[in-house]
Short mmCIF file of C-alpha atoms in Angstrom, two decimals:
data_model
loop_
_atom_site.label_atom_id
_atom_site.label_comp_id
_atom_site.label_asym_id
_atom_site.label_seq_id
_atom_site.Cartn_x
_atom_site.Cartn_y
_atom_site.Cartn_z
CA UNK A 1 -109.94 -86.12 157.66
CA UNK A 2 -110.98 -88.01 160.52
CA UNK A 3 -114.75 -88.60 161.28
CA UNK A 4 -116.21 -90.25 164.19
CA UNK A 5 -119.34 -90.68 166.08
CA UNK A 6 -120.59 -91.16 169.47
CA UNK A 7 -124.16 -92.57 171.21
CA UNK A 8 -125.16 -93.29 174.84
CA UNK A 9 -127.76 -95.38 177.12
CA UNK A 10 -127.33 -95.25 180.53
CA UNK A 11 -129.29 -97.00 183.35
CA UNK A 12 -129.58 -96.19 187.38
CA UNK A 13 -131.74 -97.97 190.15
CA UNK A 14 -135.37 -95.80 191.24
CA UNK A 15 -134.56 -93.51 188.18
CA UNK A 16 -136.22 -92.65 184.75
CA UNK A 17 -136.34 -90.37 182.29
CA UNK A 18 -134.85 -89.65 178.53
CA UNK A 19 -132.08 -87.50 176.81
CA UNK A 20 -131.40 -86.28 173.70
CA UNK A 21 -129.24 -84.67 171.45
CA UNK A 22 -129.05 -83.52 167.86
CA UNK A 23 -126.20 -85.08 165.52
CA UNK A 24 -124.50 -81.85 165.36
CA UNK A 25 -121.36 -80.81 163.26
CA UNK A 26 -118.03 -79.62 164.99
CA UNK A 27 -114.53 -78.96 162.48
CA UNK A 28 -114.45 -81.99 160.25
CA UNK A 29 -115.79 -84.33 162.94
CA UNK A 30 -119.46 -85.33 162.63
CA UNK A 31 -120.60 -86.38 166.42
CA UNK A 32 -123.37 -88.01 167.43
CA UNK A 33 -124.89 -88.47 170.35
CA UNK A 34 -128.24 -89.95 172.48
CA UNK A 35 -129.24 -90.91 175.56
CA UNK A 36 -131.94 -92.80 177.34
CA UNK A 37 -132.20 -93.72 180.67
CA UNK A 38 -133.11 -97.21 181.91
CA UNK A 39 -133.19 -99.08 185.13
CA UNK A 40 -134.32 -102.80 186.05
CA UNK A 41 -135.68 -102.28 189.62
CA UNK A 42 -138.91 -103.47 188.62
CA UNK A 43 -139.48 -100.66 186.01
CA UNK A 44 -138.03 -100.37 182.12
CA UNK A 45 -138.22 -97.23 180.31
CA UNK A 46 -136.49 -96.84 176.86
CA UNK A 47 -135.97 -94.96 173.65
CA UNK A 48 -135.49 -96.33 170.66
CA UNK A 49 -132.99 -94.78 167.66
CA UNK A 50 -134.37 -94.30 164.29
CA UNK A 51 -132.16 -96.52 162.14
CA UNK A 52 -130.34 -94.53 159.16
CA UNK A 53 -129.57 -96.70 155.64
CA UNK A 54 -126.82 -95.98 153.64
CA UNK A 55 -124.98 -98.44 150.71
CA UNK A 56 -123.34 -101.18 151.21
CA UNK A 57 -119.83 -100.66 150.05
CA UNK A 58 -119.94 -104.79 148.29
CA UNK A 59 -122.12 -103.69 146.08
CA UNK A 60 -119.56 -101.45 144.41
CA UNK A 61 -116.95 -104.45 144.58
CA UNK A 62 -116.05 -103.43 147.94
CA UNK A 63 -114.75 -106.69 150.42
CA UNK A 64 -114.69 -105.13 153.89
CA UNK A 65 -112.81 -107.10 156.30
CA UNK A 66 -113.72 -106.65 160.31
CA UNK A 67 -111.22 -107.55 163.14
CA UNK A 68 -111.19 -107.45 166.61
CA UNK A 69 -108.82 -105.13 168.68
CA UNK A 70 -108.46 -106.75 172.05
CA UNK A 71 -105.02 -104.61 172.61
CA UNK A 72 -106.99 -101.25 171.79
CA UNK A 73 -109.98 -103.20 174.67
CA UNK A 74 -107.73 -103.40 177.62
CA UNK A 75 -105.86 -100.17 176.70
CA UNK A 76 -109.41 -98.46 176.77
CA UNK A 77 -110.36 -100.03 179.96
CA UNK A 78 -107.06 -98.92 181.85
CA UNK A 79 -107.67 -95.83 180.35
CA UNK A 80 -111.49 -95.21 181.48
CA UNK A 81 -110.54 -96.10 184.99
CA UNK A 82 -107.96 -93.88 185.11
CA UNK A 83 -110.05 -91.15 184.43
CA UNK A 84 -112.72 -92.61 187.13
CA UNK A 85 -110.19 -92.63 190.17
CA UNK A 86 -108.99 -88.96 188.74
CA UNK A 87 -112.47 -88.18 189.35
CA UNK A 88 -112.63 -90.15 193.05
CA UNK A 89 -114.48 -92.97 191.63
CA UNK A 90 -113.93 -96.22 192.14
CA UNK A 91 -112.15 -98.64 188.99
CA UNK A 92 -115.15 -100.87 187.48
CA UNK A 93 -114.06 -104.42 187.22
CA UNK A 94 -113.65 -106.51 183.82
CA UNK A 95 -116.94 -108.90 183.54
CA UNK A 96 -116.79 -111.40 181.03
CA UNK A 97 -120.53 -110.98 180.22
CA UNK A 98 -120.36 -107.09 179.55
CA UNK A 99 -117.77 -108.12 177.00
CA UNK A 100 -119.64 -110.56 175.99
CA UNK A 101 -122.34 -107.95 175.02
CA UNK A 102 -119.75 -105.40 173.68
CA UNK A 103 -118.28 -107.70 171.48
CA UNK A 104 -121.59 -108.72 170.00
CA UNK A 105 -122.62 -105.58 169.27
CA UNK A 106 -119.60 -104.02 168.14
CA UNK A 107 -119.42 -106.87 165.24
CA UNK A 108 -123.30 -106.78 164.67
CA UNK A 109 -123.14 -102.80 163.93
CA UNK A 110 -119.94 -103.50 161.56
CA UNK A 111 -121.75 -106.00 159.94
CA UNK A 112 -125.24 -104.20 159.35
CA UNK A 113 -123.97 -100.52 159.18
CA UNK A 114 -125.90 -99.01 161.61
CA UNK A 115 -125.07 -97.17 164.65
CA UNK A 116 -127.51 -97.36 166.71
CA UNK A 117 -127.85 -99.21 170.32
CA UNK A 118 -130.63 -101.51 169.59
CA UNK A 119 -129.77 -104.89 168.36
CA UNK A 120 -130.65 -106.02 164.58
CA UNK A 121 -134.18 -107.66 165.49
CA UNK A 122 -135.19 -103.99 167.41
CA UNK A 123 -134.62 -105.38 170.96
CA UNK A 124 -133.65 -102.36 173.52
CA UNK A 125 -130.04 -102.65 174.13
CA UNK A 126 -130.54 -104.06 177.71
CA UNK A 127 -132.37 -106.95 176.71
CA UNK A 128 -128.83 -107.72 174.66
CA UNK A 129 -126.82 -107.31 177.75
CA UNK A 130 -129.36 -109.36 179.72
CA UNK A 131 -128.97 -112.00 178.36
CA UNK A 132 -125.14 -112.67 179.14
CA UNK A 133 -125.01 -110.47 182.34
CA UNK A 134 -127.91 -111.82 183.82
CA UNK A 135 -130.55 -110.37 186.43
CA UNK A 136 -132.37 -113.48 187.33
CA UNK A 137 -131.38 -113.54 191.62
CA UNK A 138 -130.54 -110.01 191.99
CA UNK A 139 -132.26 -107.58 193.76
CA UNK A 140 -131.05 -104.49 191.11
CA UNK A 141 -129.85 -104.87 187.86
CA UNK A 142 -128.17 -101.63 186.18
CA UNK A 143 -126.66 -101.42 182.88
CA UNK A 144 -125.39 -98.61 180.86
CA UNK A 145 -123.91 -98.13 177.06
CA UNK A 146 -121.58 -95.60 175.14
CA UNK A 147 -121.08 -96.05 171.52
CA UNK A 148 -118.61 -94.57 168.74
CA UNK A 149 -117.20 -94.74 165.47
CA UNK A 150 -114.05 -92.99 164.47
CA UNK A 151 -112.53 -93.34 160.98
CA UNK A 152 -109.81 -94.23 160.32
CA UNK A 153 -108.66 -95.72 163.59
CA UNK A 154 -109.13 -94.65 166.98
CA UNK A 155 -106.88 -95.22 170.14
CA UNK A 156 -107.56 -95.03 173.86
CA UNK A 157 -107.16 -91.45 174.27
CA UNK A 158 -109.63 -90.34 171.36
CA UNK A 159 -112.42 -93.08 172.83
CA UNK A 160 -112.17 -91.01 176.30
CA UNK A 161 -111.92 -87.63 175.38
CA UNK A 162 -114.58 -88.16 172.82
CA UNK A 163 -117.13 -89.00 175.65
CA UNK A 164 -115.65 -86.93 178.13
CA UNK A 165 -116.41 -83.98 175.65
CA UNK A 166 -119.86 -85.13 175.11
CA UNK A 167 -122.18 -84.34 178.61
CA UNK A 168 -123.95 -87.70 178.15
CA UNK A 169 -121.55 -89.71 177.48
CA UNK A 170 -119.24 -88.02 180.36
CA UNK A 171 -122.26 -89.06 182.72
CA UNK A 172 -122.34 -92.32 181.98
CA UNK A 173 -118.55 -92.78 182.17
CA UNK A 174 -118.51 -91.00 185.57
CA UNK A 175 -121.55 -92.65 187.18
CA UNK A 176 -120.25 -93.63 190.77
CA UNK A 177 -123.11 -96.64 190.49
CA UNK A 178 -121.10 -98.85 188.21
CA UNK A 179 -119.00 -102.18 189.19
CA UNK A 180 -118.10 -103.62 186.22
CA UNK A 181 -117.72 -102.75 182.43
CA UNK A 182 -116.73 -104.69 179.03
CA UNK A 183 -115.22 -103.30 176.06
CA UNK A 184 -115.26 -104.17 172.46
CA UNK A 185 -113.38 -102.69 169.80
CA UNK A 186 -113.52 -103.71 166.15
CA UNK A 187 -111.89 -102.40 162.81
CA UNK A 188 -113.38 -102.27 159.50
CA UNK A 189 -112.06 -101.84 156.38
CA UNK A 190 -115.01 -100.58 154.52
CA UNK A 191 -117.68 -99.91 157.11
CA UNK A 192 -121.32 -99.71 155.17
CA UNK A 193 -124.23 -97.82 155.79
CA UNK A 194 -123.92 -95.53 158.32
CA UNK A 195 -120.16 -95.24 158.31
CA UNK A 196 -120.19 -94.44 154.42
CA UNK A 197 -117.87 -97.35 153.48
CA UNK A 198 -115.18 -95.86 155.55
CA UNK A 199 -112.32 -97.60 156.93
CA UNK A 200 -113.93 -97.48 160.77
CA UNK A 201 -113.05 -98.37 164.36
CA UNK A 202 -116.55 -99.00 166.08
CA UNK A 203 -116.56 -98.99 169.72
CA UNK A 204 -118.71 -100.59 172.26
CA UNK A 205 -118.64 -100.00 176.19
CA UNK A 206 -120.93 -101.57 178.81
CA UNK A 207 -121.43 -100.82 182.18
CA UNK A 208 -123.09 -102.17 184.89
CA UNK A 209 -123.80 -103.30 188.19
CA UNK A 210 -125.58 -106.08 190.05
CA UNK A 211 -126.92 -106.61 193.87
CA UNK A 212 -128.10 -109.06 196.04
#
């Protein structure tokens, strides 16, 4: 039985407003997804995630251990682009500070067991990326975020079609304003919280695009 789950954040210049949607069950996959909509044009608006808890799986003897999957990164990235130019969109560009973000968050979510897009002190997710994909001398800033979990592993093909299937996550994926985008990709053995001690592939994507 494979499980996974999915969540979004999305930004775009002169634009606000919020999305939702209910975790929802579908076969033996439990999805779930959310959106909010943010933009650094001079504006922020933002919705935060409640957190879930669940147990840690140490405290039943459990020793998870939590790599990084660079391969299953670039395979995702070639993979995301090719479903952008499919779609007449341009390819967004590797940036060394979205990844930076990606792979932050990817490990911090691991480590805490929640999967949410806020960081663990309750910062918006933007404020994360901000601060290694920086705004300062820019005249926009946009940033965007999709999230998921699959258990036991996930490949390229079940990262895209999982958000292509989801409506939020396929808009943020297809959104003609990004440049750039970092990936991050890590396994866990025994994923706590929510991930149930599973043995988990958590997934982080972040877009975005800067102007002068």
């Amino acid at each position: 039985m494979s499980r996974a789950g999915r969540g979004a954040r999305s930004g775009y210049p002169a634009r606000t407003g919020i999305f939702a949607s209910r975790a929802e069950i579908k076969g033996v996959e439990r999805l779930r997804a959310s959106v909010a909509v943010a933009a650094l044009v001079g504006t922020l608006t933002g919705v935060p995630l409640a957190a879930a808890t669940g147990t840690d799986p140490a405290a039943n003897g459990a020793r998870a251990v939590i790599t990084a999957q660079p391969g299953l990164d670039a395979q995702i990235v070639s993979r995301l682009n090719a479903i952008r130019v499919d779609h007449g969109l341009r390819r967004l560009t590797p940036a060394p500070g979205l990844a930076a973000a990606a792979r932050l968050h990817s490990r911090q979510m691991a480590l805490s067991g929640r999967f949410q897009h806020e960081s663990l002190d309750g910062s918006a997710f933007w404020k994360r990326i901000r601060r290694v994909y920086g705004a300062a001398g820019f005249r926009t800033w946009t940033v965007g975020e999709n999230l998921l979990w699959w258990s036991p592993t996930a490949t390229a093909a079940d990262v895209a079609s999982g958000w292509l299937d989801s409506p939020p996550h396929r808009q943020n994926l297809l959104n003609p304003s990004w440049c750039e985008i970092g990936v991050s990709a890590v396994h866990d053995t025994a994923a706590p919280g929510d991930f149930e001690g599973l043995e988990t592939t958590i997934v982080t994507a972040d877009f975005g695009c800067r102007r002068r």
